[in-house]
N, CA, C and O atoms as a GROMACS GRO file, in nm:
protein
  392
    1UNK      N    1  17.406   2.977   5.171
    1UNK     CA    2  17.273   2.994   5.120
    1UNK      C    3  17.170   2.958   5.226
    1UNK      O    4  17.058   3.009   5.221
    2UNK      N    5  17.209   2.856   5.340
    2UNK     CA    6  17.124   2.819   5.418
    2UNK      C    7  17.120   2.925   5.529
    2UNK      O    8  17.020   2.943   5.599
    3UNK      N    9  17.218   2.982   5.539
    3UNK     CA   10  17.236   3.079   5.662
    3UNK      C   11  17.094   3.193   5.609
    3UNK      O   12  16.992   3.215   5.674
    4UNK      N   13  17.130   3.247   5.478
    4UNK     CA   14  17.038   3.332   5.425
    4UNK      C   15  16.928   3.323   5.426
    4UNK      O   16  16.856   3.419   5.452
    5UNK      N   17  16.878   3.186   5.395
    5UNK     CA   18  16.792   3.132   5.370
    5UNK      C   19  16.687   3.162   5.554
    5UNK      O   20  16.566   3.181   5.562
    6UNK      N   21  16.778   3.157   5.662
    6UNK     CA   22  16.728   3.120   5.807
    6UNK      C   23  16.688   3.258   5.815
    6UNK      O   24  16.573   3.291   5.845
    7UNK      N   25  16.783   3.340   5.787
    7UNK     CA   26  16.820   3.485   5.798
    7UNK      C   27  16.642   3.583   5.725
    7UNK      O   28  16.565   3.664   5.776
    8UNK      N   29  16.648   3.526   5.610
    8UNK     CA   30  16.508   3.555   5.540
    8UNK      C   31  16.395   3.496   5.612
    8UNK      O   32  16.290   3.554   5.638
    9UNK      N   33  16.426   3.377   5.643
    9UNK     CA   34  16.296   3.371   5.764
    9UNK      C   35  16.261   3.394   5.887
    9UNK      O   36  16.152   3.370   5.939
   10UNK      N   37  16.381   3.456   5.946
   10UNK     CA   38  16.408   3.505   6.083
   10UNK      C   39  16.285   3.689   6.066
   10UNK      O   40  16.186   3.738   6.120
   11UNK      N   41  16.399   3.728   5.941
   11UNK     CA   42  16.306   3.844   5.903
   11UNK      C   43  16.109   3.822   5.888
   11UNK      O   44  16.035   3.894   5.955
   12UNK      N   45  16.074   3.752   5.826
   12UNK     CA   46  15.943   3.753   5.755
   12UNK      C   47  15.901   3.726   5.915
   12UNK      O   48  15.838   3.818   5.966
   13UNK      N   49  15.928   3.608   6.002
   13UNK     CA   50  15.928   3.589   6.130
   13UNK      C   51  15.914   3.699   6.199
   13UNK      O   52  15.802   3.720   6.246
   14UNK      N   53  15.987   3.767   6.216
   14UNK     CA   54  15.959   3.932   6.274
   14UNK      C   55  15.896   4.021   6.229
   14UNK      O   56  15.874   4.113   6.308
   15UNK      N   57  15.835   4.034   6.073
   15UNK     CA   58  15.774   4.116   6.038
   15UNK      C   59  15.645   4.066   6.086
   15UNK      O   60  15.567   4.152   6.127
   16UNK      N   61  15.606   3.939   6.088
   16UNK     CA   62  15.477   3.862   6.105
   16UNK      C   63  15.443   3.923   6.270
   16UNK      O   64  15.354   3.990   6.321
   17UNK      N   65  15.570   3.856   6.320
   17UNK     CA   66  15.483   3.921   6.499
   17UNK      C   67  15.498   4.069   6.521
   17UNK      O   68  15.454   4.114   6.627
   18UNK      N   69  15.572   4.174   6.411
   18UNK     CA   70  15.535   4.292   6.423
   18UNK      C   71  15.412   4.331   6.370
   18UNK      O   72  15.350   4.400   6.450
   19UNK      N   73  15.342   4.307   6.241
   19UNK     CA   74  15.226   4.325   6.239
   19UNK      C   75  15.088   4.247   6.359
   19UNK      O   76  14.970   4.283   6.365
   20UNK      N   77  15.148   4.151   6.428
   20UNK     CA   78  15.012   4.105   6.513
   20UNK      C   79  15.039   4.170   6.628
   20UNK      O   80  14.948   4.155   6.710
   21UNK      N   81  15.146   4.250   6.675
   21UNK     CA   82  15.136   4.291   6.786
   21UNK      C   83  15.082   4.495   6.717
   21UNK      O   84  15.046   4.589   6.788
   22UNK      N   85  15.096   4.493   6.597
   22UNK     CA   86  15.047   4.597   6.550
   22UNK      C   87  14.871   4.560   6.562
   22UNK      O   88  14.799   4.627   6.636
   23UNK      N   89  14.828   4.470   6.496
   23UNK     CA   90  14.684   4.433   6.476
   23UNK      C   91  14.630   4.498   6.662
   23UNK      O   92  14.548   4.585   6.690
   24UNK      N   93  14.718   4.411   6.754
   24UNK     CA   94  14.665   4.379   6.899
   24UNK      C   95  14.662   4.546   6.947
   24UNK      O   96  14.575   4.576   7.029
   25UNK      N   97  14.744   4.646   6.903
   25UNK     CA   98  14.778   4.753   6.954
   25UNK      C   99  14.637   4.850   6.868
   25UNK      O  100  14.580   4.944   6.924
   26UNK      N  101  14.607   4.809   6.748
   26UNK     CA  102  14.474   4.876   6.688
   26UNK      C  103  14.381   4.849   6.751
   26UNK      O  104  14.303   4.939   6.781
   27UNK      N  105  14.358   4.716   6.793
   27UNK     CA  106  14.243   4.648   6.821
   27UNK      C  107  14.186   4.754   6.992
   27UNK      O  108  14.076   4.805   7.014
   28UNK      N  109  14.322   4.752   7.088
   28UNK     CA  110  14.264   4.831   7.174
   28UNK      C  111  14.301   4.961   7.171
   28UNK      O  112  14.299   5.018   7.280
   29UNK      N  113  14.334   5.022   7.076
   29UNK     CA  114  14.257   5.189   7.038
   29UNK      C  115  14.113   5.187   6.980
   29UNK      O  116  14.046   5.288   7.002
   30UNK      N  117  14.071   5.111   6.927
   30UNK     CA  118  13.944   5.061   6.883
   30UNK      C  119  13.855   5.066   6.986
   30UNK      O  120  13.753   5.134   6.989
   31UNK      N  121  13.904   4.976   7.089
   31UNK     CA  122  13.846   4.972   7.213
   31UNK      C  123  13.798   5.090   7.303
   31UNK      O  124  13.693   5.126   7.356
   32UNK      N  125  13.933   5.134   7.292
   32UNK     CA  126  13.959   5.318   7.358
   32UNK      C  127  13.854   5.403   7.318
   32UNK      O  128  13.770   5.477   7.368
   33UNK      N  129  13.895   5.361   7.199
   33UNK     CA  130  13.780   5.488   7.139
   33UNK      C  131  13.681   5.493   7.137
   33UNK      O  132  13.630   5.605   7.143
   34UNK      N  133  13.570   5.340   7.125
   34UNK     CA  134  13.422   5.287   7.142
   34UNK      C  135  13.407   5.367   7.314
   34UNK      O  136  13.321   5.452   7.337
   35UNK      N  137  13.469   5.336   7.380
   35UNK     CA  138  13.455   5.382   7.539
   35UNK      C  139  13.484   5.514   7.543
   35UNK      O  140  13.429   5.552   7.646
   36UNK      N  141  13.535   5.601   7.496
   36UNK     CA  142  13.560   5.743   7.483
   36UNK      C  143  13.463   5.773   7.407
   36UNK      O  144  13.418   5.885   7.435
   37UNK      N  145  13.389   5.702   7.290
   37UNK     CA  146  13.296   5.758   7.232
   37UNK      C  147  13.160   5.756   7.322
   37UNK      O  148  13.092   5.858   7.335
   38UNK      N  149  13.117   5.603   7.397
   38UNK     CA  150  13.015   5.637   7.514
   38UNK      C  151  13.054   5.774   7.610
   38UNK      O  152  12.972   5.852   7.659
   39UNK      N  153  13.150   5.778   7.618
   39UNK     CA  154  13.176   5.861   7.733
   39UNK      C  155  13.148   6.012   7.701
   39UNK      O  156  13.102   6.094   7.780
   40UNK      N  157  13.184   6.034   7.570
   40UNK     CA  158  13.140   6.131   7.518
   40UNK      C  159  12.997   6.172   7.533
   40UNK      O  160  12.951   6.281   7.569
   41UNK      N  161  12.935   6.061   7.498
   41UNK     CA  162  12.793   6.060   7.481
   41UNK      C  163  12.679   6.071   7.584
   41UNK      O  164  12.571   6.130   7.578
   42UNK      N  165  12.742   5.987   7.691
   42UNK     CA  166  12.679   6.022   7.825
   42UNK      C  167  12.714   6.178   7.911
   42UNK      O  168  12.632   6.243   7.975
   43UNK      N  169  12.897   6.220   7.884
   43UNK     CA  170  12.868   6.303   7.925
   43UNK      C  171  12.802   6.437   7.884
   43UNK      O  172  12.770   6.535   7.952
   44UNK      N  173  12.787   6.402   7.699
   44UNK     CA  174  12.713   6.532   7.649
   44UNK      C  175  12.553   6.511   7.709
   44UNK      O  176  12.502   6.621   7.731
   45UNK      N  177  12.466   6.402   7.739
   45UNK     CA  178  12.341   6.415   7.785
   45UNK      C  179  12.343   6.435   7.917
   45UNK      O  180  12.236   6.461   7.974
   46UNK      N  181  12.487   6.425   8.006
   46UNK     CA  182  12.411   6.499   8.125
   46UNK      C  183  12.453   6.629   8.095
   46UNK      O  184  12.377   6.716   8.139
   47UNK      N  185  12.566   6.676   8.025
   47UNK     CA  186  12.570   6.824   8.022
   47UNK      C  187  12.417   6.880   7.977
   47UNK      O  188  12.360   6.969   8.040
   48UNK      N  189  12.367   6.823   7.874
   48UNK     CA  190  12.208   6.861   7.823
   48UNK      C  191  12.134   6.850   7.905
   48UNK      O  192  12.037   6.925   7.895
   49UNK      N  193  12.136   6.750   8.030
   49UNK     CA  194  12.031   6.773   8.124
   49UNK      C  195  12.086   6.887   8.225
   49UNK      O  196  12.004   6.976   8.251
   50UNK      N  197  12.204   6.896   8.280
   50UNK     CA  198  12.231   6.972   8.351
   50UNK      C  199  12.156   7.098   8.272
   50UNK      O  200  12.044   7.126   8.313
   51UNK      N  201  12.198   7.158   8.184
   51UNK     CA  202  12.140   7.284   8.110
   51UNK      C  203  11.966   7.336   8.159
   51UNK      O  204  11.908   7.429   8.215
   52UNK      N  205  11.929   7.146   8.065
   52UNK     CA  206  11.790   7.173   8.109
   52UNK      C  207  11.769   7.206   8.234
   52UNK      O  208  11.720   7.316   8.260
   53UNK      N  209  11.804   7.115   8.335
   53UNK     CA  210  11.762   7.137   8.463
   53UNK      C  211  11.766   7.304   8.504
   53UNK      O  212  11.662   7.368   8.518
   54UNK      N  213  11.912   7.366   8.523
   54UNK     CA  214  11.924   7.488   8.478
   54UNK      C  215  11.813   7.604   8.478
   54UNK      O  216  11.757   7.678   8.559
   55UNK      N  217  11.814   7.568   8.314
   55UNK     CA  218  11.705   7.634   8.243
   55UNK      C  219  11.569   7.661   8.365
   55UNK      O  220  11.549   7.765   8.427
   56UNK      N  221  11.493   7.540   8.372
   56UNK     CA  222  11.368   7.498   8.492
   56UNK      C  223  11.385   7.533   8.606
   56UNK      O  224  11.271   7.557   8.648
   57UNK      N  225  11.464   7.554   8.691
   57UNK     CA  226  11.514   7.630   8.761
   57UNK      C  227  11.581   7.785   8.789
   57UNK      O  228  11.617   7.826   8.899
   58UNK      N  229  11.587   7.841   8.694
   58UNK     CA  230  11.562   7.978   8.673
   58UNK      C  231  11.450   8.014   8.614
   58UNK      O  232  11.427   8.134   8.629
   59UNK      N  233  11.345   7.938   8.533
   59UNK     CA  234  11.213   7.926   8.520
   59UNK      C  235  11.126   7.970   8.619
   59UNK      O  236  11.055   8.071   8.625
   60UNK      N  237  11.151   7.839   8.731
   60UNK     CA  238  11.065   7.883   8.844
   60UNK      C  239  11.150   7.944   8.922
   60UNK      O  240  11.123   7.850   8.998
   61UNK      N  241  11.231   8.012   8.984
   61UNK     CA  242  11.313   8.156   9.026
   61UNK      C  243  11.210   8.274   8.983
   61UNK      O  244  11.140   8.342   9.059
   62UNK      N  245  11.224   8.283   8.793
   62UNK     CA  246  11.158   8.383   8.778
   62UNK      C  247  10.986   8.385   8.824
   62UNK      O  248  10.944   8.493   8.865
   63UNK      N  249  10.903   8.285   8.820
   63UNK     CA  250  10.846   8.249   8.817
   63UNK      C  251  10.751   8.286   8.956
   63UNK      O  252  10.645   8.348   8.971
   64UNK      N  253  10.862   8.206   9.064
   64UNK     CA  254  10.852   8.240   9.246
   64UNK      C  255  10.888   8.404   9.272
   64UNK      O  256  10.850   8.460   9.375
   65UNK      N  257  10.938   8.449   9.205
   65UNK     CA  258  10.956   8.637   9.164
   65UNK      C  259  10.838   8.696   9.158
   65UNK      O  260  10.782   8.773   9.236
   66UNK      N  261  10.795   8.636   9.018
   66UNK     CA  262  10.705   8.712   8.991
   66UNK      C  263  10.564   8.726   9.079
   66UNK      O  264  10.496   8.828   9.094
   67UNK      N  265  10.541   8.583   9.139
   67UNK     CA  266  10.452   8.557   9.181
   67UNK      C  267  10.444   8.644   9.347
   67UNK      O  268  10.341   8.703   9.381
   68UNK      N  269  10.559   8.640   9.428
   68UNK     CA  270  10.630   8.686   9.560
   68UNK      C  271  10.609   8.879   9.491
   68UNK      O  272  10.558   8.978   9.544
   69UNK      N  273  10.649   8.866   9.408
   69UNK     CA  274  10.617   9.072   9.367
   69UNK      C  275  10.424   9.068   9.370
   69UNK      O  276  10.366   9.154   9.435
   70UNK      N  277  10.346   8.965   9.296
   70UNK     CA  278  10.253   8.995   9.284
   70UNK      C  279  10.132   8.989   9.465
   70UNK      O  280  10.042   9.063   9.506
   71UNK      N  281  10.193   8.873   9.516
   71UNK     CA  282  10.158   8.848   9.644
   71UNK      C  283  10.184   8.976   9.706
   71UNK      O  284  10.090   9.035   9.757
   72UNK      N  285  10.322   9.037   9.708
   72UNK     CA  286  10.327   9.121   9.802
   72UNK      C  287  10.220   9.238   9.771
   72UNK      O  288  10.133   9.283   9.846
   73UNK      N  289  10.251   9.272   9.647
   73UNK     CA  290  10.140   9.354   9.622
   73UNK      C  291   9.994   9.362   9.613
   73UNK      O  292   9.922   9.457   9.584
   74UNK      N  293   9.965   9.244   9.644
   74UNK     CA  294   9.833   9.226   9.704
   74UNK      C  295   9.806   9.231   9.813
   74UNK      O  296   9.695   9.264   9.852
   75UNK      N  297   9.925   9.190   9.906
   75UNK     CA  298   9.944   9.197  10.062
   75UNK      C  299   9.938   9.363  10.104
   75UNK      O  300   9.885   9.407  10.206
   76UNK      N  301  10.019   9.456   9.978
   76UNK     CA  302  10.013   9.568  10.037
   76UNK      C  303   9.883   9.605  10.015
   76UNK      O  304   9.832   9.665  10.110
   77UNK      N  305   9.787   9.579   9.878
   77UNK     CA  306   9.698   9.651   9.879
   77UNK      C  307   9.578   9.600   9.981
   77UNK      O  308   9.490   9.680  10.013
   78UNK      N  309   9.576   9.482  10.025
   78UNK     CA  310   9.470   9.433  10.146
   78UNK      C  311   9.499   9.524  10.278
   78UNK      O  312   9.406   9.570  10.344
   79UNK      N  313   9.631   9.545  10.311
   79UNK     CA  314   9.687   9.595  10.391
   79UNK      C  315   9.621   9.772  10.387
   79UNK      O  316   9.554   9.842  10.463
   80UNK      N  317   9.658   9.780  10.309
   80UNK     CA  318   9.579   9.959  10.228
   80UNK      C  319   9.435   9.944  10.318
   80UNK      O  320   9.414  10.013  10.418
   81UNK      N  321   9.335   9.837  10.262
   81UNK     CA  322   9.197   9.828  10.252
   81UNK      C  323   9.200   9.802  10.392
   81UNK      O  324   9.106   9.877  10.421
   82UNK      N  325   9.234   9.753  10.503
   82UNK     CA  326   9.230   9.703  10.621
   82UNK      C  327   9.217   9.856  10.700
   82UNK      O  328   9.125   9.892  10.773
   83UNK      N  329   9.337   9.934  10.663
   83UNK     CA  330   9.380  10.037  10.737
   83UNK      C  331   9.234  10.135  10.702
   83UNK      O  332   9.168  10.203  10.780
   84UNK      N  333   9.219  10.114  10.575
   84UNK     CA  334   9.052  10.199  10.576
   84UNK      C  335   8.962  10.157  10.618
   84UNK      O  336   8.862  10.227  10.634
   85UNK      N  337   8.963  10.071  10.639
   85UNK     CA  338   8.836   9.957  10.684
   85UNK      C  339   8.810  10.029  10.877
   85UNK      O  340   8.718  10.052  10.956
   86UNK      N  341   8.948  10.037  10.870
   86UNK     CA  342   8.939  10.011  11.045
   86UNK      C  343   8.941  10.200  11.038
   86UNK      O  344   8.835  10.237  11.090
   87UNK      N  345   9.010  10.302  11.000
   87UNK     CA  346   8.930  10.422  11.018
   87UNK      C  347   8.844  10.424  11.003
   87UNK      O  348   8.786  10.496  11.084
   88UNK      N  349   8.760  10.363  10.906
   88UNK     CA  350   8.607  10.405  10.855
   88UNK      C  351   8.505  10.370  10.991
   88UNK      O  352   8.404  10.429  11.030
   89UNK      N  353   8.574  10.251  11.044
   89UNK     CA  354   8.505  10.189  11.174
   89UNK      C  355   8.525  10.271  11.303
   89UNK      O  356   8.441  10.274  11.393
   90UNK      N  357   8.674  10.356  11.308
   90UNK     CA  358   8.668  10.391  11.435
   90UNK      C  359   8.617  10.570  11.383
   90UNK      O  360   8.620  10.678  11.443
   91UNK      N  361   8.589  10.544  11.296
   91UNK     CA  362   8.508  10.725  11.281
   91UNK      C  363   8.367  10.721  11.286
   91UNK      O  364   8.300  10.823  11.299
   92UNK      N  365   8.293  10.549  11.273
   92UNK     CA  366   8.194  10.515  11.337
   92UNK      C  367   8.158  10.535  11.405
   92UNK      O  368   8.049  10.590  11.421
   93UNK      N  369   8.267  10.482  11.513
   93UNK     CA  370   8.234  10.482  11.700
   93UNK      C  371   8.225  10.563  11.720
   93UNK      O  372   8.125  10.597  11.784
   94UNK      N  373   8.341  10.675  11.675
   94UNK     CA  374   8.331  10.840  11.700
   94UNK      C  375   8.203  10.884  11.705
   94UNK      O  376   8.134  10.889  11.807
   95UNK      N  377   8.170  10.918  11.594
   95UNK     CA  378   7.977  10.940  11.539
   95UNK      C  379   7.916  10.888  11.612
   95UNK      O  380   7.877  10.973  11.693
   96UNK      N  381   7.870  10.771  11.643
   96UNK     CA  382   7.754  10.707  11.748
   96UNK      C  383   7.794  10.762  11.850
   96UNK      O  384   7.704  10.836  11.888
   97UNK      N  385   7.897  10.769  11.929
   97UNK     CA  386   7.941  10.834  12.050
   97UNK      C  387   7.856  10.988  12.126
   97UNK      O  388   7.798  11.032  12.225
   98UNK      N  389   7.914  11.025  11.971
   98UNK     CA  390   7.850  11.173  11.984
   98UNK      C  391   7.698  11.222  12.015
   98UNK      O  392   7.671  11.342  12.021
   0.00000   0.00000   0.00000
């Protein structure tokens, strides 16, 4: 009866440090997961900034486009006005010449 008796507490004995080494084994998935959950979290706000950034940057792309199409085309049309400017002047000289 005493053997049994050791035997039953040998057991409860082992069930006891199987549940605390169970507790210790929750405790750092707990852990895991709080840090996987920051990690989550930081890396979804830089993915959101990356985007943004992104975004602002094909912003001004389109932006430096539009502006580089509108320049040029002002460049061509000054360019236009120059080239008349300067016949109108050398058909001047012509005339007074004469």
């Amino acid at each position: 009866m005493a053997q049994e008796f050791d035997q039953l507490t040998d057991n409860v004995n082992d069930i006891k440090s199987l549940f605390h080494t169970l507790n210790q084994t929750l405790e750092n998935i707990e852990k895991r997961l709080t840090r996987l959950e920051k990690m989550d979290s930081i890396e979804h706000r830089v993915e959101v900034n990356q985007i943004d950034l992104s975004d602002i940057k094909e912003s001004l792309q389109r932006i430096e486009e539009t502006h580089n199409n509108e320049i040029q085309h002002i460049n061509r049309r000054l360019d236009s006005h120059l080239i008349k400017i300067a016949k109108i002047e050398e058909e001047m000289i012509i005339f007074k010449s004469k």
